[in-house]
CSV table of C-alpha atoms in Angstrom, one decimal:
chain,number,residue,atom,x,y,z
A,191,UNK,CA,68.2,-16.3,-15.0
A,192,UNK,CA,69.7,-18.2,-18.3
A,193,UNK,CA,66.6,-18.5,-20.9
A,194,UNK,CA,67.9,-22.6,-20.5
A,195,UNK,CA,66.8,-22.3,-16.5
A,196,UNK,CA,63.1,-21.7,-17.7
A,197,UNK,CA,63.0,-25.4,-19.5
A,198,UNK,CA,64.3,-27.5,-15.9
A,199,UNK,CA,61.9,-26.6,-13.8
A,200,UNK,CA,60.2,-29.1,-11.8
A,201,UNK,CA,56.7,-29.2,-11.9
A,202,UNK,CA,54.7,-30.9,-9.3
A,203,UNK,CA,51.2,-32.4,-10.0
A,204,UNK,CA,48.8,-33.3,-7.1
A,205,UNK,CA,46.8,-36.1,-8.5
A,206,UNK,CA,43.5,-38.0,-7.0
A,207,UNK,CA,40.7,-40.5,-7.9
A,208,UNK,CA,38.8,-37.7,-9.9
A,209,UNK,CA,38.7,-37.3,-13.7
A,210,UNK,CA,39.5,-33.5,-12.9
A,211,UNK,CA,43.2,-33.5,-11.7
A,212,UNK,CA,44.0,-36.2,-14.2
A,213,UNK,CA,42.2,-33.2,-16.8
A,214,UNK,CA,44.7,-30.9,-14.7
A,215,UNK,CA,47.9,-33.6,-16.0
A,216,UNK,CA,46.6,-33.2,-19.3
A,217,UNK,CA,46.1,-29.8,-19.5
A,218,UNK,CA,49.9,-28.9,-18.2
A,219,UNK,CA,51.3,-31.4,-20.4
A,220,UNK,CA,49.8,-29.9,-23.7
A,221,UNK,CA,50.7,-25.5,-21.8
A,222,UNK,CA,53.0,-25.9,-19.6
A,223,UNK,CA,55.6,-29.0,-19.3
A,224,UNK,CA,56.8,-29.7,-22.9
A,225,UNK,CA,58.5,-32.5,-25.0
A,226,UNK,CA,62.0,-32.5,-25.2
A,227,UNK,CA,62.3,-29.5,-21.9
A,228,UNK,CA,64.1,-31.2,-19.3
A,229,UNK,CA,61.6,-30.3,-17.0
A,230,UNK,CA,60.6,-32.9,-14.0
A,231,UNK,CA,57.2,-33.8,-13.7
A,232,UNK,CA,56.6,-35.5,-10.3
A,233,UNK,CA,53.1,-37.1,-9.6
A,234,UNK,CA,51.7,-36.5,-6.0
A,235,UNK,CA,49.3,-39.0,-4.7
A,236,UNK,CA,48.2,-38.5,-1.0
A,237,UNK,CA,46.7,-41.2,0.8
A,238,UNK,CA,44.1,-39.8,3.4
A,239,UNK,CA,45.2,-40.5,6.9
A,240,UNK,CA,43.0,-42.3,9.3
A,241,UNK,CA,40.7,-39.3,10.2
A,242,UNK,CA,38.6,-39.8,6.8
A,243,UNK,CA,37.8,-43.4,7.7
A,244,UNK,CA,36.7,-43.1,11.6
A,245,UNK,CA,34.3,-40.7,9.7
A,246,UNK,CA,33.1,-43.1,7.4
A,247,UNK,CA,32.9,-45.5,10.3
A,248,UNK,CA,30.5,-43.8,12.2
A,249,UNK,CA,28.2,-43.4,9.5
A,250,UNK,CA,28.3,-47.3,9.3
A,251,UNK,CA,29.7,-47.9,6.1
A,252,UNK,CA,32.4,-49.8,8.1
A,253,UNK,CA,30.7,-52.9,9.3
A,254,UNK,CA,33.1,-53.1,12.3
A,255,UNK,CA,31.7,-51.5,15.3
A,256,UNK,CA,33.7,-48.8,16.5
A,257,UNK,CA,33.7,-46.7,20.1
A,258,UNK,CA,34.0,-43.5,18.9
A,259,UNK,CA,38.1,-42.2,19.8
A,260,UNK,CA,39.0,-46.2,19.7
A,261,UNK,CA,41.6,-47.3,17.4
A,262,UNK,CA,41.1,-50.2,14.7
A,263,UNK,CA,41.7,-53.3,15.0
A,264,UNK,CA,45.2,-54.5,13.3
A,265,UNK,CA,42.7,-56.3,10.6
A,266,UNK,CA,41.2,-53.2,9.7
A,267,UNK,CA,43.7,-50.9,10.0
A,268,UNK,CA,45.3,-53.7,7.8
A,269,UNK,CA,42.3,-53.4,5.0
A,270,UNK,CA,42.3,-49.7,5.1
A,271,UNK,CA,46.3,-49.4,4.4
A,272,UNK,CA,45.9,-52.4,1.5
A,273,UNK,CA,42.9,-50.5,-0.2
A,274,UNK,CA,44.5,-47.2,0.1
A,275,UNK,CA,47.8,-48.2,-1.5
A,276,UNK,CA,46.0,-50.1,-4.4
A,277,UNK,CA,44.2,-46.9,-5.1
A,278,UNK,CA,47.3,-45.0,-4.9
A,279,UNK,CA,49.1,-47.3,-7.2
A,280,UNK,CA,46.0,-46.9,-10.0
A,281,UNK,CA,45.8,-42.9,-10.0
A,282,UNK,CA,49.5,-42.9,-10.5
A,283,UNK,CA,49.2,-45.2,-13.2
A,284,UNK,CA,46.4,-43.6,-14.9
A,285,UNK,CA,48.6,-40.6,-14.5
A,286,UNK,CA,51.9,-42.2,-16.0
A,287,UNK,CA,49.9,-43.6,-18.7
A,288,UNK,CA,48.8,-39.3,-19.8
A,289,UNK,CA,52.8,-39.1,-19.7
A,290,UNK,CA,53.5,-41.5,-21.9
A,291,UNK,CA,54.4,-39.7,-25.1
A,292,UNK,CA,56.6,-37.3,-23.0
A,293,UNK,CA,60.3,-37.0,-24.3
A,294,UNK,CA,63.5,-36.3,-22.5
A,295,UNK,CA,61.2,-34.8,-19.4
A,296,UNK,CA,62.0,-36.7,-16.3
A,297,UNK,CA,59.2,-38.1,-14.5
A,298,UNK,CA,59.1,-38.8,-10.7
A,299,UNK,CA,56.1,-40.1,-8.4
A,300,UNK,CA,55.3,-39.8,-5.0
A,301,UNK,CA,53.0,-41.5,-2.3
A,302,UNK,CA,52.6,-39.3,0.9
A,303,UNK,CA,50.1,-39.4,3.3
A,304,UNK,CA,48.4,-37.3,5.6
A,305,UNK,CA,45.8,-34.8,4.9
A,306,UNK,CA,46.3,-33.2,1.5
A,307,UNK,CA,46.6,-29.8,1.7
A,308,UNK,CA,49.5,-30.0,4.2
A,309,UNK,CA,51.1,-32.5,2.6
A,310,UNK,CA,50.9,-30.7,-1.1
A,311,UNK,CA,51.8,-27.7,0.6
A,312,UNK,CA,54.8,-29.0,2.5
A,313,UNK,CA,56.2,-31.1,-0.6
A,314,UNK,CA,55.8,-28.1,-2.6
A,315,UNK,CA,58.8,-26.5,-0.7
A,316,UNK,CA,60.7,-29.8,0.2
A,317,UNK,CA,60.6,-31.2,-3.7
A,318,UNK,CA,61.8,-27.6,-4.9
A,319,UNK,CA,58.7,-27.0,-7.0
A,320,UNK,CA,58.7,-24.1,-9.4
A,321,UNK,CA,54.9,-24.6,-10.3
A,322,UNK,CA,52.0,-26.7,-8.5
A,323,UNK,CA,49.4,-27.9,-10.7
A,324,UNK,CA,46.2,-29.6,-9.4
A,325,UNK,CA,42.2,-29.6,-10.0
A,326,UNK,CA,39.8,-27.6,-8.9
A,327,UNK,CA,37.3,-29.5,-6.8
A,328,UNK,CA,39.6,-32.8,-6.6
A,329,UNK,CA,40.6,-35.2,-3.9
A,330,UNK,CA,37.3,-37.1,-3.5
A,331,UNK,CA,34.1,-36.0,-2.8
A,332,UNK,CA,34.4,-37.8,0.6
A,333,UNK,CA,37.3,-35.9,1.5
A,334,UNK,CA,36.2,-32.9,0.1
A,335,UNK,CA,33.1,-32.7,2.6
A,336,UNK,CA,35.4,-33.4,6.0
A,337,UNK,CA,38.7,-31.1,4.3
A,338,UNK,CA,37.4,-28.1,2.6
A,339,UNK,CA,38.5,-27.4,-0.5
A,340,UNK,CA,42.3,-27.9,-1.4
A,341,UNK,CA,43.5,-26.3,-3.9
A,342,UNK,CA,42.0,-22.6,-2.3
A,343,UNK,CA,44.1,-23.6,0.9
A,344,UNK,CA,46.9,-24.6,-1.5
A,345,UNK,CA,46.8,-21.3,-3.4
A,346,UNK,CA,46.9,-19.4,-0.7
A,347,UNK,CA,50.0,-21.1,1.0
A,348,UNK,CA,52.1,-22.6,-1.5
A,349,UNK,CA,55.1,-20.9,-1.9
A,350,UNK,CA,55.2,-21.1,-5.7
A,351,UNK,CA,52.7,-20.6,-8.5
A,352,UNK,CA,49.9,-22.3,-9.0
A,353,UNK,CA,47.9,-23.5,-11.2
A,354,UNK,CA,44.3,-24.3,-11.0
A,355,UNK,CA,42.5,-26.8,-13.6
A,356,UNK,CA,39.0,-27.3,-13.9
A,357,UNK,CA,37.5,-29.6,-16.0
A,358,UNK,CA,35.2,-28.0,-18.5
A,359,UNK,CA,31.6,-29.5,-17.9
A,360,UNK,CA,30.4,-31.4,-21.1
A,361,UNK,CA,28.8,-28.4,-23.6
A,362,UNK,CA,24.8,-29.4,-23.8
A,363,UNK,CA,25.4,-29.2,-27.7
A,364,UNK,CA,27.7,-32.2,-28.0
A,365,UNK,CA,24.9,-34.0,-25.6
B,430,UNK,CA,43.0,-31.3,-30.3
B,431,UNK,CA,46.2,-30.7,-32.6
B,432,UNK,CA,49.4,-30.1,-31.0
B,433,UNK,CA,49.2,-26.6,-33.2
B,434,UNK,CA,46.3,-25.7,-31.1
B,435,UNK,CA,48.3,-25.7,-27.9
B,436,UNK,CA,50.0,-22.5,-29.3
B,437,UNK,CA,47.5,-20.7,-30.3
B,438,UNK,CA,45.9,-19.7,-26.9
B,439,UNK,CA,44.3,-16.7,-25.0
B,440,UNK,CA,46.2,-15.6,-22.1
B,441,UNK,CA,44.7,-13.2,-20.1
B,442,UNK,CA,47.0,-11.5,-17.4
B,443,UNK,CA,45.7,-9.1,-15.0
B,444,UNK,CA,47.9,-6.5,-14.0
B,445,UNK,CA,47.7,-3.4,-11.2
B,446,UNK,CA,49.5,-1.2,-9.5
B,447,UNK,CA,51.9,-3.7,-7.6
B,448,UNK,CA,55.0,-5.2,-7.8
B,449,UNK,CA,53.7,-9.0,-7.6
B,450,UNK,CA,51.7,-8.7,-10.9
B,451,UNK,CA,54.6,-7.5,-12.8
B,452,UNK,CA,56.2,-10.7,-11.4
B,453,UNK,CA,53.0,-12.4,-12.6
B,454,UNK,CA,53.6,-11.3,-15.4
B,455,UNK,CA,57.3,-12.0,-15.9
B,456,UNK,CA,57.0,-15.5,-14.9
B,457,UNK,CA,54.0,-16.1,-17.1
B,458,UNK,CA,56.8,-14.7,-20.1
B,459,UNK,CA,59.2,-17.2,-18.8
B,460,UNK,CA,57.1,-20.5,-18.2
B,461,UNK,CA,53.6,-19.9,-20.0
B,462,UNK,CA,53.7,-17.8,-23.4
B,463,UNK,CA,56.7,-18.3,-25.3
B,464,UNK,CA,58.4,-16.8,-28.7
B,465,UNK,CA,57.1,-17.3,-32.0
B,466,UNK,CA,54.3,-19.3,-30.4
B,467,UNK,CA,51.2,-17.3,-31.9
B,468,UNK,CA,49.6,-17.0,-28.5
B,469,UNK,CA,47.1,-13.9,-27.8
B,470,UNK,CA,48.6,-12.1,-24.7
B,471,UNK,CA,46.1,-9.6,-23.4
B,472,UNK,CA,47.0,-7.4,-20.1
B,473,UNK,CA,44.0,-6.4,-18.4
B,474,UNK,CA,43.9,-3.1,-15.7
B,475,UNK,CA,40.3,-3.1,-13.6
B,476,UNK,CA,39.9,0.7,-12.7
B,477,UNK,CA,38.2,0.8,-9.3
B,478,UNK,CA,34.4,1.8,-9.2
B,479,UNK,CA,33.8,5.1,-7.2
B,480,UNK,CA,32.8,2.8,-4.0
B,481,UNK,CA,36.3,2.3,-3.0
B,482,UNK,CA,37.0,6.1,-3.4
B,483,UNK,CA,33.9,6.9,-1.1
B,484,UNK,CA,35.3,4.3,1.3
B,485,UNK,CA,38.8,6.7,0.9
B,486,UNK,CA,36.5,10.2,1.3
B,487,UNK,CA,35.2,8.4,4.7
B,488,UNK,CA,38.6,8.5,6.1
B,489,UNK,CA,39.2,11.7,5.6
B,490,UNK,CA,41.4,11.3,2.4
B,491,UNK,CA,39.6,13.5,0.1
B,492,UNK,CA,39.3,17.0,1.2
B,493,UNK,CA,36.3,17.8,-0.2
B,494,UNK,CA,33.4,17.3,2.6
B,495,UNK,CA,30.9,14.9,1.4
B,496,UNK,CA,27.8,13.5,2.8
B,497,UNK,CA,27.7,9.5,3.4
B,498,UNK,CA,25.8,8.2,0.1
B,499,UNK,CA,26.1,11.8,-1.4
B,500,UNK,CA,27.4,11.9,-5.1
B,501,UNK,CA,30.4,13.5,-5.9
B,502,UNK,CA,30.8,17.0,-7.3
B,503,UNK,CA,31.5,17.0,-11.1
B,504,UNK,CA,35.1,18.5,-10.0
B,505,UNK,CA,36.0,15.5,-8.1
B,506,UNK,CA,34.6,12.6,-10.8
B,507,UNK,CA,36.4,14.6,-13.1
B,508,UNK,CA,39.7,14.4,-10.6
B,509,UNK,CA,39.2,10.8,-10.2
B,510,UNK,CA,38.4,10.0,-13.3
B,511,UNK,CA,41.5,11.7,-14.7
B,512,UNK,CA,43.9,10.1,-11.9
B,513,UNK,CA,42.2,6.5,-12.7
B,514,UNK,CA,43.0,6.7,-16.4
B,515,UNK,CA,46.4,8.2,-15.8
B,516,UNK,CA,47.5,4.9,-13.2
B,517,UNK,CA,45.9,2.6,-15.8
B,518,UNK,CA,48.4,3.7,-18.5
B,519,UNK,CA,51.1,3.9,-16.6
B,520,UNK,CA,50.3,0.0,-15.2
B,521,UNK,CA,49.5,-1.1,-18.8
B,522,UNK,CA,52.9,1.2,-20.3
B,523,UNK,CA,55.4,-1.0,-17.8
B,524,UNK,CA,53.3,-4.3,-18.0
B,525,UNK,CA,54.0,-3.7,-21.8
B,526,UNK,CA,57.5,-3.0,-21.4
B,527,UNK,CA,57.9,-5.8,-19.8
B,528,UNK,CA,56.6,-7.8,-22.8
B,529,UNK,CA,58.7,-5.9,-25.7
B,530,UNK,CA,61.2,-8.9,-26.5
B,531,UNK,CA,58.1,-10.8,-27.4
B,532,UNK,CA,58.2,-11.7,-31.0
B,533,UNK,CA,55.1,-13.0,-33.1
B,534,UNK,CA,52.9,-13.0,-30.0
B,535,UNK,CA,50.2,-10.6,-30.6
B,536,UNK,CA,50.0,-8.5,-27.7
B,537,UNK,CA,46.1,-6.6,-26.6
B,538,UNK,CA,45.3,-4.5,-23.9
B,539,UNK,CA,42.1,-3.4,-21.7
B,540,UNK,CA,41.0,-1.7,-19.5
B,541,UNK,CA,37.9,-1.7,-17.8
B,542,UNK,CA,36.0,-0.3,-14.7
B,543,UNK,CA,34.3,-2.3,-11.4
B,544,UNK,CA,35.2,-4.7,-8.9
B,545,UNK,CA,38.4,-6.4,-10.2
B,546,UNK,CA,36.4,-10.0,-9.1
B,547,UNK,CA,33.7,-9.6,-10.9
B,548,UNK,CA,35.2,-7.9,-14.5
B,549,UNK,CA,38.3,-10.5,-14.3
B,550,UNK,CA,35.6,-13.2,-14.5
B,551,UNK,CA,33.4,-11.6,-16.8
B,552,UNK,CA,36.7,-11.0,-19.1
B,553,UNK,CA,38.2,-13.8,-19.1
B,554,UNK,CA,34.6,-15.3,-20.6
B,555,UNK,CA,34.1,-12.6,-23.3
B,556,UNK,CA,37.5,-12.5,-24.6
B,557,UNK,CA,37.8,-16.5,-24.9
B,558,UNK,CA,40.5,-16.4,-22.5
B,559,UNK,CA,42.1,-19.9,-22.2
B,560,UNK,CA,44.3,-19.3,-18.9
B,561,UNK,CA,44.1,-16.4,-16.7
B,562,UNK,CA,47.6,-15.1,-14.6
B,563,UNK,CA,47.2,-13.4,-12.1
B,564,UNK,CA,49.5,-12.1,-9.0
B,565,UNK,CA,48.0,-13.8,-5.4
B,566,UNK,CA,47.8,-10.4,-3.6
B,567,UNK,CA,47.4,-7.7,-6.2
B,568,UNK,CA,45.3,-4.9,-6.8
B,569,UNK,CA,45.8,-2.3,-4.2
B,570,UNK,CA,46.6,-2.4,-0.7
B,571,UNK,CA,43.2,-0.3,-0.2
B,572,UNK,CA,41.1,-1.9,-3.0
B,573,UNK,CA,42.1,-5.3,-0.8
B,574,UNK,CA,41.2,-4.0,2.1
B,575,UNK,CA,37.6,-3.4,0.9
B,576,UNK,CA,37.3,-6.2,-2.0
B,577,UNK,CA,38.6,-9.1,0.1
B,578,UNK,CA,41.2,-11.5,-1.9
B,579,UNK,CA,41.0,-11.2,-5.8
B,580,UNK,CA,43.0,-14.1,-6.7
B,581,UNK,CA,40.8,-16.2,-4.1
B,582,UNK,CA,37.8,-15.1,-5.6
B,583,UNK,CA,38.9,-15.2,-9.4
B,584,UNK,CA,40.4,-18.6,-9.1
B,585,UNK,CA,36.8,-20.2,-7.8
B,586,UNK,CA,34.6,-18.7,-10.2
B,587,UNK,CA,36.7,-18.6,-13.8
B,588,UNK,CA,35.8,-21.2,-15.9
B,589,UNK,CA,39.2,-21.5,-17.9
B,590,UNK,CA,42.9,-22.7,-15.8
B,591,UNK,CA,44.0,-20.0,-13.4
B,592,UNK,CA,47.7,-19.8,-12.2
B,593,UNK,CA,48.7,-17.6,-9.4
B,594,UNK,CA,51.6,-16.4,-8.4
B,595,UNK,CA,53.5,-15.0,-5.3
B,596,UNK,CA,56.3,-12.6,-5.5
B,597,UNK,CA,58.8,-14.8,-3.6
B,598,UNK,CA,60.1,-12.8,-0.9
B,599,UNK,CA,64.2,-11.2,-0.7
B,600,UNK,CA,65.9,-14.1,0.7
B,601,UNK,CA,67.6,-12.9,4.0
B,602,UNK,CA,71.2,-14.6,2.7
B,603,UNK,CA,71.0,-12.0,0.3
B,604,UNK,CA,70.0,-8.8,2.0
């Protein structure tokens, strides 16, 4: 391998609602992905698929009432597919805005849905990554409780490297 | 933080007997520490604790008859002890050759004894480590066995970024 090949390498970030994979950005952006490398960042956001939301339902924070198996209404489904895409469109934008200073690196995003750790697995290999960077404990608390933890499914079944961020917690000195 | 400070980091790469955290290693060269960049690079080797040899004597490995729980005769700590230090050298002598085009990095070495899960933890906390490298399936087809997944463990319970990586596997086009 050329020593150029190490600076166009695309590097995929998995980004949700928490502070801690937007920490993640950060963190590659000042180690990893530099100015001027021609490197492509691409932006994951994954929507969660239905599943996630029947759950919620049947603990009544949907005020529809729902047989357990039945499928929404069009007006829900409708709701669900408008909030999820305006959440999608503000993490990525959060995210773009941590990119802003970047030079010369190309930057890509992506929407997918599904349930993350297949889908951040599965682009992984179809987006050609050479490194995955996510959070620790990321991808919502919500989802967290019905998926597990993703990024120890996505270390262990990436193809690539991977690189794991956690946010530091806040030092009780600076409190 | 100044964009100086982004170069002045800790890495911390564990290395062991296999192949994948030599790649580790490499790739950490290629993607993570760079020339001139005044980063700390310190290779750390985990010597086993004597519980994984006694797991060994079980089996019949050892030939010297030993009682379950029994301690070793000062012949055979002196044995192990000797074979232990001598595989440690030789890991840290090719992890360092690996790292002799290096310029202006400053480049430490350590190694220490116990679980690999628990002193790669402990380690990357004393010595202010700021990212930890490590392979996904290192350290040992036997110590595995016994220990359970390192990289699984280490990438939970550090505090700092962790980035794992997989030896990618001969491609069959080219075999």
């Amino acid at each position: 391998m050329s020593e150029e090949a190490k600076n166009e390498r695309r590097v995929l970030v998995a980004v949700d609602e928490g502070d801690e994979s937007m920490y993640a950005l950060s963190w590659s952006l000042k180690n990893v992905v530099f100015q001027n490398s021609k490197d492509t960042l691409i932006l994951l956001y994954v929507k969660p698929h239905h599943g996630v939301y029947s759950a919620l339902d049947a603990t009544g924070i949907l005020d529809e009432p729902q047989i357990p198996g039945h499928s929404y209404s069009p007006q829900i489904t409708a709701a669900i597919e408008k909030y999820s895409q305006e959440v999608a469109d503000c993490v990525l934008q959060k995210a773009k805005k941590l990119c802003k200073d970047l030079q010369n690196v190309k930057l890509e995003t992506r929407v997918e849905s599904g349930d993350p750790r297949d889908v951040i697995c599965d682009m992984s290999q179809k987006l050609g990554a050479d490194l995955l960077v996510m959070g620790s404990h990321g991808f919502g608390i919500l989802k967290r409780a019905f998926l597990g933890s993703v990024s120890n499914y996505c270390s262990q079944n990436v193809k690539c490297p991977v690189l794991i961020v956690k946010k530091p917690k806040p030092s009780a000195s600076t409190g």
